[in-house]
mmCIF file of C-alpha atoms in Angstrom:
data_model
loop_
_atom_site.group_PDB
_atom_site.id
_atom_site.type_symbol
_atom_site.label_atom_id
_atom_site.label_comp_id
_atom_site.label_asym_id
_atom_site.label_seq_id
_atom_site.Cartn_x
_atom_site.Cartn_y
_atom_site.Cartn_z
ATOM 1 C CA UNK A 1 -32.432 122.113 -44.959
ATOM 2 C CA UNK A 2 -32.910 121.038 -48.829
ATOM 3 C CA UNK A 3 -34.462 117.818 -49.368
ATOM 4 C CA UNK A 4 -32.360 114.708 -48.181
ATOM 5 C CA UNK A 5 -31.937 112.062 -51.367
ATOM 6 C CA UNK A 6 -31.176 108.378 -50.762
ATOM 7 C CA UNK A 7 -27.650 107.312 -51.872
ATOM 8 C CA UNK A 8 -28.996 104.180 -51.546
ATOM 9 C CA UNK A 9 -31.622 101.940 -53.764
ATOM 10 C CA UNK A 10 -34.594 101.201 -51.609
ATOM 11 C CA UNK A 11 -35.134 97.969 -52.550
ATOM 12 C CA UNK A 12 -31.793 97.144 -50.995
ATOM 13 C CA UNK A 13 -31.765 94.290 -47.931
ATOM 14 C CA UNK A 14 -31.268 96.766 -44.801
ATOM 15 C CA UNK A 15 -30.340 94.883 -41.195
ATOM 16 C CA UNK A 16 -31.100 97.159 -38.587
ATOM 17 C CA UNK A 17 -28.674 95.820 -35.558
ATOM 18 C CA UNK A 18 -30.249 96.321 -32.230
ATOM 19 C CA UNK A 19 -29.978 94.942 -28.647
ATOM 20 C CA UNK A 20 -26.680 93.388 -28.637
ATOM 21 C CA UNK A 21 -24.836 91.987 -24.988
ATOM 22 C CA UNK A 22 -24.049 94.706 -23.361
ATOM 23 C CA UNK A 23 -25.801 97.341 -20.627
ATOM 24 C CA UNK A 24 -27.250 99.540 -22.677
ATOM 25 C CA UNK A 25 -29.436 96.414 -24.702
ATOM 26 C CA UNK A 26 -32.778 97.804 -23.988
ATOM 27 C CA UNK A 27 -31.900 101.355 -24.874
ATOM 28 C CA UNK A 28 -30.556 100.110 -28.215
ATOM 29 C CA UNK A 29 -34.030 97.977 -29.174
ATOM 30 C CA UNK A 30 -35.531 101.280 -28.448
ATOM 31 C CA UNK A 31 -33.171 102.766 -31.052
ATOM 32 C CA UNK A 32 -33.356 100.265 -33.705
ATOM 33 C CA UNK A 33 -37.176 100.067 -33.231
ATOM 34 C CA UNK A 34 -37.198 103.829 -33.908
ATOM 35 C CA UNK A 35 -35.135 103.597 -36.866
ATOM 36 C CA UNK A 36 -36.210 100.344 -38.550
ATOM 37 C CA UNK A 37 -39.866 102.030 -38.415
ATOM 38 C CA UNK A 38 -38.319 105.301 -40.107
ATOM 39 C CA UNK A 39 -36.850 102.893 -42.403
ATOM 40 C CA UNK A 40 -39.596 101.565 -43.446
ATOM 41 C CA UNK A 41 -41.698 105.189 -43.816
ATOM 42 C CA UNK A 42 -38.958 106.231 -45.970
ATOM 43 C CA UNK A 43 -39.641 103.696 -48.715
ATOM 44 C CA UNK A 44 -37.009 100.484 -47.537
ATOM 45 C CA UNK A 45 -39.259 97.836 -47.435
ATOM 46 C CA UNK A 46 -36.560 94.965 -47.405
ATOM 47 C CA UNK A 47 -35.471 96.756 -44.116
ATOM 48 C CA UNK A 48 -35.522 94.277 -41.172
ATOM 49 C CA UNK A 49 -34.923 94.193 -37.528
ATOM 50 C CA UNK A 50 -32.365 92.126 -36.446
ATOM 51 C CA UNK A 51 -31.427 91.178 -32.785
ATOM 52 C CA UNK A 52 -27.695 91.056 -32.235
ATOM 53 C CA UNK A 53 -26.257 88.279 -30.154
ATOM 54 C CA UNK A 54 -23.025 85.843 -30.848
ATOM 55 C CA UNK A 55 -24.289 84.422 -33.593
ATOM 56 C CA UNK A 56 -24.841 87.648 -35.446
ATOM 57 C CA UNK A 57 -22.108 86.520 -37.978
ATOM 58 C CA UNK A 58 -23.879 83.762 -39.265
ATOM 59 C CA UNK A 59 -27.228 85.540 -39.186
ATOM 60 C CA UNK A 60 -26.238 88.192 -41.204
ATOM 61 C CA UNK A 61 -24.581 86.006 -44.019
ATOM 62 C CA UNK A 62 -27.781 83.763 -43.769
ATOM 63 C CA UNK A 63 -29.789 86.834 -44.492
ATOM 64 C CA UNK A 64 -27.617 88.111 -46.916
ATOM 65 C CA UNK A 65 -27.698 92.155 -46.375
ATOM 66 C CA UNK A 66 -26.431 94.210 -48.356
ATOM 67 C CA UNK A 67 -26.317 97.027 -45.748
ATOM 68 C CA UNK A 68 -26.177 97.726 -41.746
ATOM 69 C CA UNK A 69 -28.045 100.228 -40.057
ATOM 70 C CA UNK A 70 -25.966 100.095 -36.458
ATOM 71 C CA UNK A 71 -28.642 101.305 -33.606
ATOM 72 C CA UNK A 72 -26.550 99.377 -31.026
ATOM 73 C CA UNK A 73 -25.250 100.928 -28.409
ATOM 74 C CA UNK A 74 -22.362 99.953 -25.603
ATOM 75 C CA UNK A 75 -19.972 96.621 -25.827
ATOM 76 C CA UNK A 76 -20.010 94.771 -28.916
ATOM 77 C CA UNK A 77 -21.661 97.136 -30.846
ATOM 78 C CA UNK A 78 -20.051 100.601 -30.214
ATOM 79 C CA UNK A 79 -16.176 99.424 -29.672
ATOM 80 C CA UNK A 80 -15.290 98.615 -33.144
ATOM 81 C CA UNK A 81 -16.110 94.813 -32.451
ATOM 82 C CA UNK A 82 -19.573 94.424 -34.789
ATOM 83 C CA UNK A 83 -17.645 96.999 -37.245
ATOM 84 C CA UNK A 84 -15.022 94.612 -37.289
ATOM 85 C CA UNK A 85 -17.366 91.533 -38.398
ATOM 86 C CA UNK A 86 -19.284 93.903 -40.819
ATOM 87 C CA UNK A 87 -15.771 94.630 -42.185
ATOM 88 C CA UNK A 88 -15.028 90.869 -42.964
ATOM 89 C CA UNK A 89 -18.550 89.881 -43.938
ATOM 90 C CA UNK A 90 -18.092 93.159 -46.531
ATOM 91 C CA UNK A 91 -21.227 94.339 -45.441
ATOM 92 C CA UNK A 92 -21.479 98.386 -45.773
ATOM 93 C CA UNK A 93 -22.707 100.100 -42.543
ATOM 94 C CA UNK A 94 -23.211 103.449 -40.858
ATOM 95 C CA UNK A 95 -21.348 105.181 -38.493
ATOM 96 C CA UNK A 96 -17.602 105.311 -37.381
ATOM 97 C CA UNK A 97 -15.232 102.433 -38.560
ATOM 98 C CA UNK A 98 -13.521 100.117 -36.178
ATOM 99 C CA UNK A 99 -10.598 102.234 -35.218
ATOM 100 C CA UNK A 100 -12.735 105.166 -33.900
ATOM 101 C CA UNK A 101 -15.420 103.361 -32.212
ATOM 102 C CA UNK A 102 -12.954 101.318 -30.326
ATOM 103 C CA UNK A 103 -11.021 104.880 -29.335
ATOM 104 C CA UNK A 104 -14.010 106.387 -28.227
ATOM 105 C CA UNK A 105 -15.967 103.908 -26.722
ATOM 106 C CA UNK A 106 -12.848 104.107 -24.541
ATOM 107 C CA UNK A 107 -12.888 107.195 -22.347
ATOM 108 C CA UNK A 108 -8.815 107.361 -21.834
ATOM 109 C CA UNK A 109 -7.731 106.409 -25.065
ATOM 110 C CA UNK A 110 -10.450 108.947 -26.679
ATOM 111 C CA UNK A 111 -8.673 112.024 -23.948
ATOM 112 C CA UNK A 112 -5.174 110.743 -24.908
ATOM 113 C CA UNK A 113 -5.897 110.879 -29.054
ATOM 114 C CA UNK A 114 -8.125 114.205 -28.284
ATOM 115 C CA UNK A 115 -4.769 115.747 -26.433
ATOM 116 C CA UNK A 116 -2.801 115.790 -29.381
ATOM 117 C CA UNK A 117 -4.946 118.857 -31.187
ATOM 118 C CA UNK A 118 -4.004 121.733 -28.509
ATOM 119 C CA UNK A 119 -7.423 123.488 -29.505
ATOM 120 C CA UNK A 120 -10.168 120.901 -27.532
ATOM 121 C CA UNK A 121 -10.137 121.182 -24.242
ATOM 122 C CA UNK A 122 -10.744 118.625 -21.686
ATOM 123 C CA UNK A 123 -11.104 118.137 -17.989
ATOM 124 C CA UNK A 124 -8.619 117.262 -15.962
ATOM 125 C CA UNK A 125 -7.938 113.371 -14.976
ATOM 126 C CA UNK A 126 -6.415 110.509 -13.861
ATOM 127 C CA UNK A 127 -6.884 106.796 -15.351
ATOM 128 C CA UNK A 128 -6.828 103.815 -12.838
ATOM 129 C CA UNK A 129 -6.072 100.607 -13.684
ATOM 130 C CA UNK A 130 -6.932 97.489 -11.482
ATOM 131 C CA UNK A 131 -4.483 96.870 -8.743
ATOM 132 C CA UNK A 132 -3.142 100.554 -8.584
ATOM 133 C CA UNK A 133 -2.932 102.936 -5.803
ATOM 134 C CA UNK A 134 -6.756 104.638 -5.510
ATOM 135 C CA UNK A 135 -5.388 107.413 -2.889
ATOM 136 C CA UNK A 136 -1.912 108.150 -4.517
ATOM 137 C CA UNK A 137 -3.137 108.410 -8.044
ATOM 138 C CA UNK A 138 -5.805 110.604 -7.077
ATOM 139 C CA UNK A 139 -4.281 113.174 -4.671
ATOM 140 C CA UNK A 140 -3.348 115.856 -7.353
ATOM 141 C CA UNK A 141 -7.413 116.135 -8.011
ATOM 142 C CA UNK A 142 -9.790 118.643 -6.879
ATOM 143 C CA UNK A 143 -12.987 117.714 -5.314
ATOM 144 C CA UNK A 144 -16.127 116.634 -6.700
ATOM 145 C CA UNK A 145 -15.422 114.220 -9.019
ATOM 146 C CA UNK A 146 -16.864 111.610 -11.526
ATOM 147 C CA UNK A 147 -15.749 108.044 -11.734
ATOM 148 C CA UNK A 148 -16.328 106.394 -14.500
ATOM 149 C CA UNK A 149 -16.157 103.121 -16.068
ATOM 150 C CA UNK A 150 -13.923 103.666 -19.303
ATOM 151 C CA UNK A 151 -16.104 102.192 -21.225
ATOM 152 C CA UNK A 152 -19.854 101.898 -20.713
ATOM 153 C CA UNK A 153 -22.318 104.353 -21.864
ATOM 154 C CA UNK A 154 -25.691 105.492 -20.552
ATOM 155 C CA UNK A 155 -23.609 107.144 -17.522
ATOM 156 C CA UNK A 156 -23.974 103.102 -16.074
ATOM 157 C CA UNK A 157 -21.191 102.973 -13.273
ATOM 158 C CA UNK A 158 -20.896 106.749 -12.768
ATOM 159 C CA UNK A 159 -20.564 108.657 -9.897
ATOM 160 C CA UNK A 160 -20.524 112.146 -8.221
ATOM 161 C CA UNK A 161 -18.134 111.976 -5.757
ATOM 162 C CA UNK A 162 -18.239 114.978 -3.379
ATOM 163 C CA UNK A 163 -15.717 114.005 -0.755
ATOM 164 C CA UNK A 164 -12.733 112.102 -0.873
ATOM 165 C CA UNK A 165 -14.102 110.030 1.904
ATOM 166 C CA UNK A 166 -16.525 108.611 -0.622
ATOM 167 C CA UNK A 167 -14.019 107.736 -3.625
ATOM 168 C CA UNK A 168 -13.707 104.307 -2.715
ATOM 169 C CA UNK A 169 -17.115 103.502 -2.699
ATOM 170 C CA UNK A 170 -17.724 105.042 -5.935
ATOM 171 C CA UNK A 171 -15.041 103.379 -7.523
ATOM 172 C CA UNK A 172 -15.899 100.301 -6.338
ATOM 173 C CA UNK A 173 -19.345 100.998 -8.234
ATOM 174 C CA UNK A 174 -17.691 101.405 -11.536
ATOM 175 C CA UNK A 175 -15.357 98.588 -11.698
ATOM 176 C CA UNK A 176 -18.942 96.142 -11.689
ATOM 177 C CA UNK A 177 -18.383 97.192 -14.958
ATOM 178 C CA UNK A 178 -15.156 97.748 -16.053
ATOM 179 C CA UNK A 179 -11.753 97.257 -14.354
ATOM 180 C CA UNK A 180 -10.110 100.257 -15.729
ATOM 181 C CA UNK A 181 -11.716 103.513 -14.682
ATOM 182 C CA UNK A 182 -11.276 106.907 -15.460
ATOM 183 C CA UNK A 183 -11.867 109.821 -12.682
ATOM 184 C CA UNK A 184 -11.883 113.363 -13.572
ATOM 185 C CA UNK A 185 -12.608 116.575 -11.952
ATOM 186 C CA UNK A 186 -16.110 117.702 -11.888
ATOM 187 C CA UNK A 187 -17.005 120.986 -14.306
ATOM 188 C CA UNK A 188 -19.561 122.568 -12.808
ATOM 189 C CA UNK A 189 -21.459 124.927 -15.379
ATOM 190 C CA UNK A 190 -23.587 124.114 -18.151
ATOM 191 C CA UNK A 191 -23.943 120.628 -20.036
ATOM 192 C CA UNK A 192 -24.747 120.448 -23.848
ATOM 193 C CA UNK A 193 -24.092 118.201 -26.704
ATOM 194 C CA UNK A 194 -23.841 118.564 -30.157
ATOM 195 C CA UNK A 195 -23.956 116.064 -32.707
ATOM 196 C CA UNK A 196 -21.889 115.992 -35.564
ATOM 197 C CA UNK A 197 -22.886 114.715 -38.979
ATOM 198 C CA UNK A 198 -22.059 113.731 -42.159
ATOM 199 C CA UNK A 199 -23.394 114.936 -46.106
ATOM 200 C CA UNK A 200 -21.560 115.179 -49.224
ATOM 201 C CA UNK A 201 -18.499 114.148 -47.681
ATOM 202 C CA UNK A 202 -18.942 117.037 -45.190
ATOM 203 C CA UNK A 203 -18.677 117.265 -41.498
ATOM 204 C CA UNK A 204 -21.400 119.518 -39.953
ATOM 205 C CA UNK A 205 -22.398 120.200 -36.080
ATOM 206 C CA UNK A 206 -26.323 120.216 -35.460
ATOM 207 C CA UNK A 207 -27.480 122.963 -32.823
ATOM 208 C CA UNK A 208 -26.412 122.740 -29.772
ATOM 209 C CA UNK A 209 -28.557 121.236 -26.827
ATOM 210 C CA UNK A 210 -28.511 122.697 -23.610
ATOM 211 C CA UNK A 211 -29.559 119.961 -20.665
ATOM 212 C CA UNK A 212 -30.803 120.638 -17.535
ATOM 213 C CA UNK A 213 -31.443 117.584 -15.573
ATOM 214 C CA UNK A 214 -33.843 117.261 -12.656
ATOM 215 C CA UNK A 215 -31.150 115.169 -11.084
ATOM 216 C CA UNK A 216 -27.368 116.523 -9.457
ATOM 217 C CA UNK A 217 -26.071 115.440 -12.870
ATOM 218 C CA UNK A 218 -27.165 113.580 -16.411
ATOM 219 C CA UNK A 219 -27.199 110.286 -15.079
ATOM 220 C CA UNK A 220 -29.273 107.251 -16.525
ATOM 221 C CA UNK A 221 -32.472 108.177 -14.719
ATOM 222 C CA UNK A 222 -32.281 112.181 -16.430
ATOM 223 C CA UNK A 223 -31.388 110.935 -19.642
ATOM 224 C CA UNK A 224 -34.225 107.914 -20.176
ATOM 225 C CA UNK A 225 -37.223 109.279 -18.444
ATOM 226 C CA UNK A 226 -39.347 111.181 -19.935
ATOM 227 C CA UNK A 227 -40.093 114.680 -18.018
ATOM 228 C CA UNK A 228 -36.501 114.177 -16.242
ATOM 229 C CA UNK A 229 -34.489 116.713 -17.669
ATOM 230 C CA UNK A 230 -35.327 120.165 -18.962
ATOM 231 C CA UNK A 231 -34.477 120.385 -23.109
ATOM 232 C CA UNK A 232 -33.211 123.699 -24.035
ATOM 233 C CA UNK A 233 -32.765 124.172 -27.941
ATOM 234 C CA UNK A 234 -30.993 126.029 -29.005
ATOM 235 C CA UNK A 235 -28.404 126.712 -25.964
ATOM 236 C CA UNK A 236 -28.576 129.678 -24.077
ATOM 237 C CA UNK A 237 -25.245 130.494 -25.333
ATOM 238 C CA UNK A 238 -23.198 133.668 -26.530
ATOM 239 C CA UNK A 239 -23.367 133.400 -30.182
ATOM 240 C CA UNK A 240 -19.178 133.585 -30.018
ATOM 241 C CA UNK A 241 -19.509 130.286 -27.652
ATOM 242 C CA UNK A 242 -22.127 128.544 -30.032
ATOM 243 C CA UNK A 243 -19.920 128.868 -32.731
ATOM 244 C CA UNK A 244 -16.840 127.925 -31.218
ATOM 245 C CA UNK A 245 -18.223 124.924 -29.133
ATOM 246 C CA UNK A 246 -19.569 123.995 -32.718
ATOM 247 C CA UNK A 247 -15.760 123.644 -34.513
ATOM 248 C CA UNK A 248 -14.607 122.008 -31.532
ATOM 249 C CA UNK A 249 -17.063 119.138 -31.799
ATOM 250 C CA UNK A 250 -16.218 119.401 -35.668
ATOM 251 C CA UNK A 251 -12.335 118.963 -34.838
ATOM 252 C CA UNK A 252 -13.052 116.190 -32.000
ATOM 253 C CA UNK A 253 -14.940 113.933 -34.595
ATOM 254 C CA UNK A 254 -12.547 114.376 -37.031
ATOM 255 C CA UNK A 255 -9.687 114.019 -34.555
ATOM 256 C CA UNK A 256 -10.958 110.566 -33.256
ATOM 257 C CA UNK A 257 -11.572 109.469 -36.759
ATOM 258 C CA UNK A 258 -15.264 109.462 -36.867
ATOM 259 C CA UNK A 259 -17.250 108.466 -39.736
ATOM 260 C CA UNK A 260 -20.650 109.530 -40.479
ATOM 261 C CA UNK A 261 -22.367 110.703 -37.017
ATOM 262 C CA UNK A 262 -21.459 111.005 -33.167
ATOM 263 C CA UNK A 263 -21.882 113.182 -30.418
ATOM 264 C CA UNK A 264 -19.759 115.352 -28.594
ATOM 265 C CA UNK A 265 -20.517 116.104 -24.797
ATOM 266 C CA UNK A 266 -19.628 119.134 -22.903
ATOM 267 C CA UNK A 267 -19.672 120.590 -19.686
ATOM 268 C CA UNK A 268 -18.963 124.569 -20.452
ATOM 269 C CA UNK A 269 -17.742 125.164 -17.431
ATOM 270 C CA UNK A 270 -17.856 129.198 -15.504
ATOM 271 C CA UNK A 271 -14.503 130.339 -16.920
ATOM 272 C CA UNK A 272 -16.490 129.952 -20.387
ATOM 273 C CA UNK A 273 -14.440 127.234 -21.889
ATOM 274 C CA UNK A 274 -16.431 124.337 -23.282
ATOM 275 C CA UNK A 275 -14.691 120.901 -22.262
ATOM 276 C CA UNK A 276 -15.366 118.091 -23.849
ATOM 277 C CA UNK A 277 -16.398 115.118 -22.036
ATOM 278 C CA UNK A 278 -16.787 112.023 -24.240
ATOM 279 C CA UNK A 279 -17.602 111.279 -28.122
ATOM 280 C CA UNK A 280 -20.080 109.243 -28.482
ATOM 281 C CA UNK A 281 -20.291 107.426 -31.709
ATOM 282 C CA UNK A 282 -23.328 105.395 -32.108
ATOM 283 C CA UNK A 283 -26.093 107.995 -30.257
ATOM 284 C CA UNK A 284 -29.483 107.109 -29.133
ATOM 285 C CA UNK A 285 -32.089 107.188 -31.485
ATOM 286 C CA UNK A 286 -34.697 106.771 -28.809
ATOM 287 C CA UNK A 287 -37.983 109.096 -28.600
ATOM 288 C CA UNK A 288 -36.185 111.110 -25.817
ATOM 289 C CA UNK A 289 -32.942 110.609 -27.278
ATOM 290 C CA UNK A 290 -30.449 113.868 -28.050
ATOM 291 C CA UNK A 291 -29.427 113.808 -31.379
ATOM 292 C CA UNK A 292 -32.790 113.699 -32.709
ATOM 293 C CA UNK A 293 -34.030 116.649 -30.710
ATOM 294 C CA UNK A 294 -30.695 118.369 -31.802
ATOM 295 C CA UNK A 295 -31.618 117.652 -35.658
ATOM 296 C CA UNK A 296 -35.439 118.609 -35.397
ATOM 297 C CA UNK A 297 -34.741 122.156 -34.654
ATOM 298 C CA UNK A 298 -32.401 122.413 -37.721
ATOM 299 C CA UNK A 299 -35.447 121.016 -39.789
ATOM 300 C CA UNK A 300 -33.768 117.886 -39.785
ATOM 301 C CA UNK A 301 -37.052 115.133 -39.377
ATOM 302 C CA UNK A 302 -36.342 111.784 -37.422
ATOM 303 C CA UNK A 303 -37.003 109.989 -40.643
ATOM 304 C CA UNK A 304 -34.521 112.604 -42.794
ATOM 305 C CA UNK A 305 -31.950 112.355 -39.794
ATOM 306 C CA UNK A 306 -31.857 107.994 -40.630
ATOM 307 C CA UNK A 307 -31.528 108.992 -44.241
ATOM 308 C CA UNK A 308 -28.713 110.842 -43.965
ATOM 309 C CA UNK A 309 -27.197 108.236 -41.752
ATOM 310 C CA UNK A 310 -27.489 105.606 -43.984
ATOM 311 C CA UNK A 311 -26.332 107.716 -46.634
ATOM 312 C CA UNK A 312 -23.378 107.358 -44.853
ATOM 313 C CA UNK A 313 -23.026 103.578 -45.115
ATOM 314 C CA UNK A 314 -23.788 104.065 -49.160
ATOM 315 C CA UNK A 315 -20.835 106.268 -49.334
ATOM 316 C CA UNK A 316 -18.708 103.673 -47.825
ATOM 317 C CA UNK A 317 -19.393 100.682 -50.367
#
């Protein structure tokens, strides 16, 4: 890929938000360590860390920024609610807006705005809100299963159910963290993501990554440990099923609104149709994160990967 230019003047004040209050804190230091340090590499030296917690508002008007890099990941920081102060305090900053980070950190309302484009396909799925029926609004599914908290991350609360006999227990594991919980039939076939990104006002999918965990399924353990699932880049796909997996993360990021970068999951299941799973809209950034394994083998760098991201927020001024 052709050299990546700043849209941005590197003397400019940077905040990099990391941590946060929600699950997936630790993860996001990780991030915002990662890209603060490629910030800083890449010629920002007014780039800072900063620590997110409720009085972000008043540190970031106290610091003065003139841009956000957003490394946080889960509550707070992926559901449109720091986009939302960043929005008031006029403060540019990368990634989606509020709208589609607060659809797609939502894993019903993201299927329900995904169903009305005919051409992504999804699994099927029922939503459960507290104080319904468990058994009746499940019967109509097919065993195994994954319950899921609508809206964490980091597969925290999830589940493979194999038996109906175990639903209850596994439901009662995800609504620790949420009390609305989505359960959906399980795909079995292949998982991959792809990450979509943003340049010159265009959308573009990365290569697609192909993820083989050493566990049943991509839970936290397979996804943060190093050596715990097997990296396969490109996909050992049919080049017809590369390409069309490709648009249909394209047309999910631009169906949900998204801005600048996310990543689409997928479970391409044995009849050959890729199904998406979830957008996610602030990805890791971590050393064993996906998106920048997905860029390197474009000859996308970590460092070029945060430029282009906070290219993003420059466009948005």
């Amino acid at each position: 890929m052709a050299e990546i230019s700043s849209k941005i003047d590197k003397s400019s004040k940077i905040a990099v938000l990391c941590g946060g209050m929600s699950s997936e804190a630790e993860v996001s230091k990780r991030s915002g360590k990662g890209c603060y340090e490629a910030l800083k590499r890449l010629g920002y030296k007014n780039a800072e860390l900063v620590e997110v917690d409720e009085n972000i508002a008043s540190k970031l008007k106290e610091g003065k920024y003139e841009y956000a890099y957003n490394a946080l990941h889960g509550k707070y920081g992926e559901d449109g609610c720091i986009q939302g102060i960043l929005e008031i305090l006029k403060i540019p900053y990368t990634g989606c807006g509020v709208m589609s980070s607060a659809i797609c950190m939502n894993k019903e309302y993201t299927k329900r705005i995904l169903s009305t484009c005919p051409d992504i396909p999804m699994a099927k799925s029922v939503f459960i809100q507290k104080g319904e029926n468990l058994s009746e609004k499940t019967a109509d599914l097919k065993f195994p299963v994954i319950t899921k908290p609508v809206s964490e991350g980091s597969s925290f609360g999830m589940t493979k159910v194999n038996s109906r006999e175990d639903l209850k227990s596994a439901y009662d594991e995800a609504i620790k963290y949420n009390d609305d919980v989505l359960i959906e039939e399980f795909i079995d076939g292949v998982f991959v993501t792809v990450g979509v990104l943003e340049r010159d006002g265009k959308n573009f999918a990365t290569e697609i990554l192909e993820i083989r965990p050493k566990n049943e399924w991509y839970d936290f353990e397979a996804k943060y440990t190093v050596g715990m699932s097997e990296f396969i880049l490109p996909a050992n796909l049919a080049p017809e099923l590369t390409e069309r997996t490709k648009a249909i993360a394209v047309k999910a990021h631009e169906t949900a609104g998204c801005r600048g970068v996310s990543r689409v999951d997928f479970m391409i299941g044995k009849d050959g149709i890729p199904y998406v799973i979830e957008i996610n809209t602030s990805p890791g950034m971590t050393e064993t994160s996906d998106l920048p394994a997905q860029s390197k083998v474009m000859g996308i760098s970590y460092d070029d990967l945060v430029q282009i991201i906070l290219n993003g927020a420059g466009l948005n001024k």
